[in-house]
Amino acid sequence: AYGTHLTKDMNIEDNGDFVPPEGLCWVSVLSCLLLACSYVGSLYVWRSDLPRDHPTVIKRRFTSVLIVSGLSPLFVWAWREFTGVRTGPSLLALMGMRFEGLIPAITLPLLLTMVLFLGPLMQLAMDCPWSFMDGIRVAFDPWFWMLCFSDMRWLRNQVVAPLTEELVFRACMLPMLVPCAGPSTAIFTCPLFFGVAHFHHVIELLRFRQGTLSGIFLSAVFQFSYTAVFGAYTAFIFIRTGHLMGPVLCHSFCNYMGFPAISAALEHPHRLTVLSSYLLGVLLFLLFLFPFTDPSYYGLPTPVCTLTSSPSSLCLS
């Protein structure tokens, strides 16, 4: 089931193994770089002296980002036509848009991510003045969701950014990187484009003088590191499940939770309970990481795994 079909027989060895076309890696990396630059560049086509959280700026950026994201599959199509790589699955399937295994793809990766955030969730539950039933009532209150969707920052952080970033930086880039680097290397290569793309926040911090130069630089380094690690995680989910929805939901959840407030946990009145939850969450996450992303739940082989010449452990049940 594995192997990439090429238009030219000269790219297939006598034993049937896939030989990447000459220059495939350069074309793949340059295509990903161009796609990343197009995404970030679309944020700055609008000239404005307003900060990034202003509703007018957010609405304008929605327009340009959604256009670039909508056109992003054309980058994959152009890459495939230029390199001559031919695959069995359709272009949409390679990008994680398919129905097979959709229900597990929606639930299991999100549940796995919530397990990782067991400590912050415990901390949030202890500090929240609402009861459990209050939370349930709010979750099913249509007015609450209308309020959320009318908030431009909420819409950006929970819907537009997760959807467009996962589409561009995972669903479009991984199919171009896997034939060149293999699934394992692609998982750690793809997030570099994602991390570097977030350096554009430095421009706005400097522009509006939001902090010292050294503070802004340290913030940029931290954000690059955090987004690169997170990008590797969602790339892992994408390759293991072959679905776009899992990474999108995990991205949205992580945006809502933010980076764990470890300093607050150390000073919490119930510090032992909270810190134990942090540790338990990490241990359970490591325990369930491969079982919850077992490709057999999502349909073997996952489409992106057909782009590698030999079975990778990441693609096997």
Tab-separated table of C-alpha atoms in Angstrom:
chain	number	residue	atom	x	y	z
A	1	ALA	CA	0.000	0.000	0.000
A	2	TYR	CA	3.002	2.264	0.440
A	3	GLY	CA	4.961	3.932	-2.317
A	4	THR	CA	4.676	6.956	-4.525
A	5	HIS	CA	3.796	6.585	-8.199
A	6	LEU	CA	5.726	8.845	-10.539
A	7	THR	CA	5.118	9.895	-14.076
A	8	LYS	CA	8.611	8.863	-15.100
A	9	ASP	CA	9.798	5.266	-14.834
A	10	MET	CA	13.362	6.481	-14.283
A	11	ASN	CA	12.363	7.344	-10.681
A	12	ILE	CA	11.609	3.702	-9.855
A	13	GLU	CA	14.458	1.339	-9.078
A	14	ASP	CA	14.481	-2.267	-10.293
A	15	ASN	CA	13.344	-3.470	-6.869
A	16	GLY	CA	10.335	-1.140	-6.964
A	17	ASP	CA	11.599	1.308	-4.350
A	18	PHE	CA	10.749	4.970	-4.736
A	19	VAL	CA	13.611	7.250	-5.704
A	20	PRO	CA	12.813	10.948	-5.156
A	21	PRO	CA	13.119	13.014	-8.336
A	22	GLU	CA	16.265	15.119	-8.489
A	23	GLY	CA	15.767	18.404	-6.694
A	24	LEU	CA	12.542	17.271	-4.976
A	25	CYS	CA	13.693	18.474	-1.544
A	26	TRP	CA	14.634	21.912	-2.840
A	27	VAL	CA	11.279	22.294	-4.557
A	28	SER	CA	9.435	21.092	-1.447
A	29	VAL	CA	11.279	23.412	0.955
A	30	LEU	CA	10.966	26.425	-1.352
A	31	SER	CA	7.256	25.708	-1.845
A	32	CYS	CA	6.728	25.575	1.921
A	33	LEU	CA	8.736	28.759	2.401
A	34	LEU	CA	6.712	30.565	-0.279
A	35	LEU	CA	3.479	29.352	1.298
A	36	ALA	CA	4.567	30.531	4.764
A	37	CYS	CA	5.604	33.937	3.411
A	38	SER	CA	2.276	34.264	1.567
A	39	TYR	CA	0.361	33.516	4.763
A	40	VAL	CA	2.303	35.978	6.921
A	41	GLY	CA	2.474	38.566	4.144
A	42	SER	CA	-1.311	38.531	3.830
A	43	LEU	CA	-1.503	39.943	7.368
A	44	TYR	CA	0.350	43.079	6.297
A	45	VAL	CA	-1.333	43.989	3.017
A	46	TRP	CA	-3.524	46.363	4.996
A	47	ARG	CA	-1.836	49.591	6.076
A	48	SER	CA	-2.998	50.609	9.542
A	49	ASP	CA	-1.737	52.320	12.682
A	50	LEU	CA	-4.105	50.272	14.843
A	51	PRO	CA	-2.902	47.374	17.063
A	52	ARG	CA	-3.484	43.762	16.012
A	53	ASP	CA	-6.326	43.225	18.514
A	54	HIS	CA	-8.439	46.064	17.136
A	55	PRO	CA	-11.648	44.643	15.564
A	56	THR	CA	-11.040	46.520	12.299
A	57	VAL	CA	-7.558	45.017	11.944
A	58	ILE	CA	-8.846	41.552	12.798
A	59	LYS	CA	-11.651	41.736	10.202
A	60	ARG	CA	-9.266	42.891	7.469
A	61	ARG	CA	-6.811	40.136	8.293
A	62	PHE	CA	-9.626	37.580	8.250
A	63	THR	CA	-10.258	38.527	4.631
A	64	SER	CA	-6.656	38.242	3.429
A	65	VAL	CA	-5.813	35.128	5.456
A	66	LEU	CA	-8.937	33.285	4.318
A	67	ILE	CA	-8.092	34.099	0.683
A	68	VAL	CA	-4.512	32.786	1.033
A	69	SER	CA	-5.715	29.705	2.933
A	70	GLY	CA	-8.376	29.032	0.318
A	71	LEU	CA	-5.724	29.178	-2.399
A	72	SER	CA	-3.156	27.120	-0.453
A	73	PRO	CA	-4.205	23.759	-1.979
A	74	LEU	CA	-3.044	25.201	-5.308
A	75	PHE	CA	0.513	25.216	-3.906
A	76	VAL	CA	0.270	21.463	-3.299
A	77	TRP	CA	-1.262	20.893	-6.718
A	78	ALA	CA	1.475	22.976	-8.410
A	79	TRP	CA	4.167	21.129	-6.412
A	80	ARG	CA	2.742	17.774	-7.495
A	81	GLU	CA	2.552	18.805	-11.143
A	82	PHE	CA	6.049	20.297	-11.154
A	83	THR	CA	7.767	17.352	-9.431
A	84	GLY	CA	5.820	14.665	-11.270
A	85	VAL	CA	4.826	12.880	-8.046
A	86	ARG	CA	1.613	10.876	-8.457
A	87	THR	CA	-0.312	9.273	-5.610
A	88	GLY	CA	-3.377	7.092	-5.189
A	89	PRO	CA	-5.293	9.288	-2.722
A	90	SER	CA	-6.913	12.483	-3.954
A	91	LEU	CA	-5.409	15.877	-3.205
A	92	LEU	CA	-8.097	16.588	-0.581
A	93	ALA	CA	-7.465	13.233	1.108
A	94	LEU	CA	-3.724	13.973	1.273
A	95	MET	CA	-4.617	17.239	2.999
A	96	GLY	CA	-6.679	15.427	5.633
A	97	MET	CA	-10.126	16.178	4.224
A	98	ARG	CA	-11.915	12.836	4.168
A	99	PHE	CA	-14.766	11.008	5.917
A	100	GLU	CA	-13.114	7.700	6.827
A	101	GLY	CA	-12.259	7.689	10.537
A	102	LEU	CA	-13.670	11.196	11.022
A	103	ILE	CA	-15.388	10.554	14.376
A	104	PRO	CA	-12.239	9.158	16.082
A	105	ALA	CA	-10.232	12.003	14.472
A	106	ILE	CA	-12.537	14.565	16.100
A	107	THR	CA	-12.582	12.996	19.566
A	108	LEU	CA	-9.364	11.089	20.347
A	109	PRO	CA	-6.670	13.741	19.586
A	110	LEU	CA	-8.664	16.375	21.498
A	111	LEU	CA	-9.108	14.020	24.440
A	112	LEU	CA	-5.368	13.266	24.365
A	113	THR	CA	-4.574	16.984	24.454
A	114	MET	CA	-6.971	17.510	27.359
A	115	VAL	CA	-5.159	14.751	29.233
A	116	LEU	CA	-1.888	16.650	28.719
A	117	PHE	CA	-3.573	19.749	30.181
A	118	LEU	CA	-4.936	17.857	33.193
A	119	GLY	CA	-2.977	20.106	35.585
A	120	PRO	CA	-4.173	23.434	34.117
A	121	LEU	CA	-7.731	22.064	33.856
A	122	MET	CA	-7.641	21.038	37.521
A	123	GLN	CA	-6.266	24.454	38.420
A	124	LEU	CA	-8.998	26.142	36.370
A	125	ALA	CA	-11.729	24.024	37.995
A	126	MET	CA	-10.494	24.849	41.509
A	127	ASP	CA	-10.352	28.582	40.826
A	128	CYS	CA	-13.619	28.815	38.877
A	129	PRO	CA	-16.563	30.194	40.916
A	130	TRP	CA	-19.054	28.231	38.812
A	131	SER	CA	-20.323	24.802	39.712
A	132	PHE	CA	-20.164	21.939	37.225
A	133	MET	CA	-23.864	22.298	36.405
A	134	ASP	CA	-23.406	26.040	35.830
A	135	GLY	CA	-20.737	25.220	33.273
A	136	ILE	CA	-23.006	22.708	31.526
A	137	ARG	CA	-25.844	25.254	31.335
A	138	VAL	CA	-23.528	27.895	29.871
A	139	ALA	CA	-22.128	25.418	27.329
A	140	PHE	CA	-25.643	24.766	25.994
A	141	ASP	CA	-26.763	28.389	26.119
A	142	PRO	CA	-27.090	29.740	22.529
A	143	TRP	CA	-26.668	33.322	23.763
A	144	PHE	CA	-23.245	32.426	25.129
A	145	TRP	CA	-22.133	31.158	21.719
A	146	MET	CA	-23.633	34.167	19.951
A	147	LEU	CA	-21.571	36.381	22.254
A	148	CYS	CA	-18.434	34.352	21.488
A	149	PHE	CA	-18.911	34.521	17.718
A	150	SER	CA	-19.503	38.259	17.888
A	151	ASP	CA	-16.129	38.729	19.634
A	152	MET	CA	-13.491	39.200	16.933
A	153	ARG	CA	-10.594	38.135	19.164
A	154	TRP	CA	-12.406	34.938	20.210
A	155	LEU	CA	-13.262	34.192	16.596
A	156	ARG	CA	-9.619	34.731	15.589
A	157	ASN	CA	-8.087	32.647	18.384
A	158	GLN	CA	-10.593	29.779	18.465
A	159	VAL	CA	-11.738	29.432	14.856
A	160	VAL	CA	-9.904	31.311	12.101
A	161	ALA	CA	-6.308	30.977	13.320
A	162	PRO	CA	-6.521	27.227	14.163
A	163	LEU	CA	-8.298	26.402	10.902
A	164	THR	CA	-6.122	28.444	8.550
A	165	GLU	CA	-2.792	27.720	10.265
A	166	GLU	CA	-3.381	23.961	10.381
A	167	LEU	CA	-4.553	23.985	6.764
A	168	VAL	CA	-1.489	25.894	5.558
A	169	PHE	CA	1.264	24.675	7.888
A	170	ARG	CA	0.203	21.042	8.303
A	171	ALA	CA	-2.287	19.920	5.658
A	172	CYS	CA	-0.465	21.629	2.772
A	173	MET	CA	3.170	21.432	3.880
A	174	LEU	CA	3.383	17.849	5.160
A	175	PRO	CA	2.346	16.240	1.838
A	176	MET	CA	5.174	18.208	0.199
A	177	LEU	CA	7.774	17.362	2.868
A	178	VAL	CA	7.046	13.670	3.526
A	179	PRO	CA	8.198	12.362	0.072
A	180	CYS	CA	11.456	14.253	0.516
A	181	ALA	CA	12.276	13.808	4.204
A	182	GLY	CA	10.079	10.941	5.374
A	183	PRO	CA	7.381	11.181	8.075
A	184	SER	CA	9.687	11.390	11.105
A	185	THR	CA	11.900	14.178	9.751
A	186	ALA	CA	8.900	16.030	8.302
A	187	ILE	CA	7.324	16.191	11.759
A	188	PHE	CA	10.285	18.227	13.020
A	189	THR	CA	10.893	20.174	9.796
A	190	CYS	CA	7.361	21.418	9.236
A	191	PRO	CA	7.112	23.268	12.610
A	192	LEU	CA	10.153	25.379	11.729
A	193	PHE	CA	8.086	27.193	9.092
A	194	PHE	CA	5.285	27.559	11.653
A	195	GLY	CA	7.630	28.897	14.341
A	196	VAL	CA	9.389	31.353	12.041
A	197	ALA	CA	6.009	32.572	10.772
A	198	HIS	CA	5.159	33.698	14.313
A	199	PHE	CA	8.190	35.993	14.408
A	200	HIS	CA	6.030	38.607	12.697
A	201	HIS	CA	4.625	39.435	16.159
A	202	VAL	CA	8.023	40.994	16.923
A	203	ILE	CA	7.338	43.624	14.253
A	204	GLU	CA	4.191	44.766	16.029
A	205	LEU	CA	5.780	44.669	19.481
A	206	LEU	CA	8.588	46.898	18.228
A	207	ARG	CA	6.230	49.093	16.274
A	208	PHE	CA	4.026	49.851	19.278
A	209	ARG	CA	6.973	49.732	21.728
A	210	GLN	CA	5.358	47.063	23.883
A	211	GLY	CA	8.379	46.261	26.053
A	212	THR	CA	12.147	46.560	25.981
A	213	LEU	CA	14.222	45.289	23.060
A	214	SER	CA	15.692	42.445	25.120
A	215	GLY	CA	12.260	41.541	26.487
A	216	ILE	CA	10.751	41.441	23.011
A	217	PHE	CA	13.635	39.281	21.747
A	218	LEU	CA	13.252	36.795	24.633
A	219	SER	CA	9.514	36.721	24.045
A	220	ALA	CA	10.103	35.951	20.362
A	221	VAL	CA	12.531	33.122	21.175
A	222	PHE	CA	10.085	31.634	23.669
A	223	GLN	CA	7.188	31.901	21.228
A	224	PHE	CA	9.250	30.294	18.451
A	225	SER	CA	10.208	27.401	20.749
A	226	TYR	CA	6.656	26.893	22.016
A	227	THR	CA	5.043	27.085	18.562
A	228	ALA	CA	7.693	24.758	17.100
A	229	VAL	CA	7.030	22.106	19.778
A	230	PHE	CA	3.284	22.516	19.377
A	231	GLY	CA	3.666	22.346	15.592
A	232	ALA	CA	5.567	19.055	15.892
A	233	TYR	CA	2.737	17.666	18.030
A	234	THR	CA	-0.019	18.593	15.565
A	235	ALA	CA	2.144	17.358	12.666
A	236	PHE	CA	2.443	14.036	14.525
A	237	ILE	CA	-1.349	13.918	14.898
A	238	PHE	CA	-1.858	14.756	11.227
A	239	ILE	CA	0.484	12.011	10.005
A	240	ARG	CA	-0.860	9.404	12.436
A	241	THR	CA	-4.552	10.134	11.812
A	242	GLY	CA	-4.499	11.499	8.263
A	243	HIS	CA	-7.119	14.076	9.266
A	244	LEU	CA	-7.125	17.863	9.463
A	245	MET	CA	-9.880	18.170	12.082
A	246	GLY	CA	-7.831	16.672	14.937
A	247	PRO	CA	-5.008	19.257	14.702
A	248	VAL	CA	-7.542	22.090	14.262
A	249	LEU	CA	-9.466	21.168	17.423
A	250	CYS	CA	-6.266	20.639	19.424
A	251	HIS	CA	-4.979	24.016	18.212
A	252	SER	CA	-8.206	25.741	19.234
A	253	PHE	CA	-8.156	24.092	22.665
A	254	CYS	CA	-4.521	25.066	23.272
A	255	ASN	CA	-5.235	28.652	22.221
A	256	TYR	CA	-8.034	28.734	24.792
A	257	MET	CA	-5.904	27.263	27.569
A	258	GLY	CA	-2.738	29.231	26.816
A	259	PHE	CA	0.666	28.265	28.177
A	260	PRO	CA	0.344	26.477	31.557
A	261	ALA	CA	0.612	28.908	34.491
A	262	ILE	CA	3.254	26.910	36.324
A	263	SER	CA	4.281	29.821	38.564
A	264	ALA	CA	0.655	30.181	39.735
A	265	ALA	CA	0.484	26.433	40.333
A	266	LEU	CA	3.540	26.630	42.612
A	267	GLU	CA	1.786	29.276	44.703
A	268	HIS	CA	-1.672	27.676	44.661
A	269	PRO	CA	-3.345	26.959	48.052
A	270	HIS	CA	-3.785	23.343	46.932
A	271	ARG	CA	-0.341	23.170	45.424
A	272	LEU	CA	0.213	19.437	46.002
A	273	THR	CA	-3.042	18.499	44.262
A	274	VAL	CA	-2.427	20.836	41.331
A	275	LEU	CA	1.202	19.801	40.809
A	276	SER	CA	0.240	16.127	41.092
A	277	SER	CA	-2.335	16.747	38.345
A	278	TYR	CA	0.358	18.337	36.170
A	279	LEU	CA	2.607	15.291	36.610
A	280	LEU	CA	-0.222	12.799	36.145
A	281	GLY	CA	-1.340	14.578	32.967
A	282	VAL	CA	2.132	14.359	31.422
A	283	LEU	CA	2.510	10.674	32.352
A	284	LEU	CA	-0.926	9.750	30.992
A	285	PHE	CA	-0.237	11.756	27.831
A	286	LEU	CA	2.963	9.816	27.167
A	287	LEU	CA	1.139	6.560	27.925
A	288	PHE	CA	-1.753	7.272	25.553
A	289	LEU	CA	0.147	9.166	22.822
A	290	PHE	CA	0.500	6.216	20.429
A	291	PRO	CA	-2.639	4.216	21.391
A	292	PHE	CA	-4.945	7.238	20.902
A	293	THR	CA	-3.383	8.028	17.513
A	294	ASP	CA	-3.273	4.432	16.269
A	295	PRO	CA	-3.721	4.694	12.464
A	296	SER	CA	-6.030	1.654	12.482
A	297	TYR	CA	-8.753	3.862	13.984
A	298	TYR	CA	-8.542	6.273	11.061
A	299	GLY	CA	-8.112	3.959	8.057
A	300	LEU	CA	-4.847	2.298	7.013
A	301	PRO	CA	-2.735	3.563	5.451
A	302	THR	CA	-3.373	7.220	6.201
A	303	PRO	CA	-3.167	9.147	2.879
A	304	VAL	CA	-0.036	11.161	3.714
A	305	CYS	CA	1.759	7.908	4.578
A	306	THR	CA	1.351	6.723	0.987
A	307	LEU	CA	3.870	9.408	0.044
A	308	THR	CA	6.767	7.519	1.613
A	309	SER	CA	8.561	4.689	-0.177
A	310	SER	CA	8.789	2.352	2.819
A	311	PRO	CA	6.592	1.871	5.891
A	312	SER	CA	7.453	4.216	8.746
A	313	SER	CA	6.781	3.263	12.362
A	314	LEU	CA	4.668	6.424	12.596
A	315	CYS	CA	2.386	5.091	9.860
A	316	LEU	CA	1.933	1.623	11.325
A	317	SER	CA	-0.615	0.441	13.847
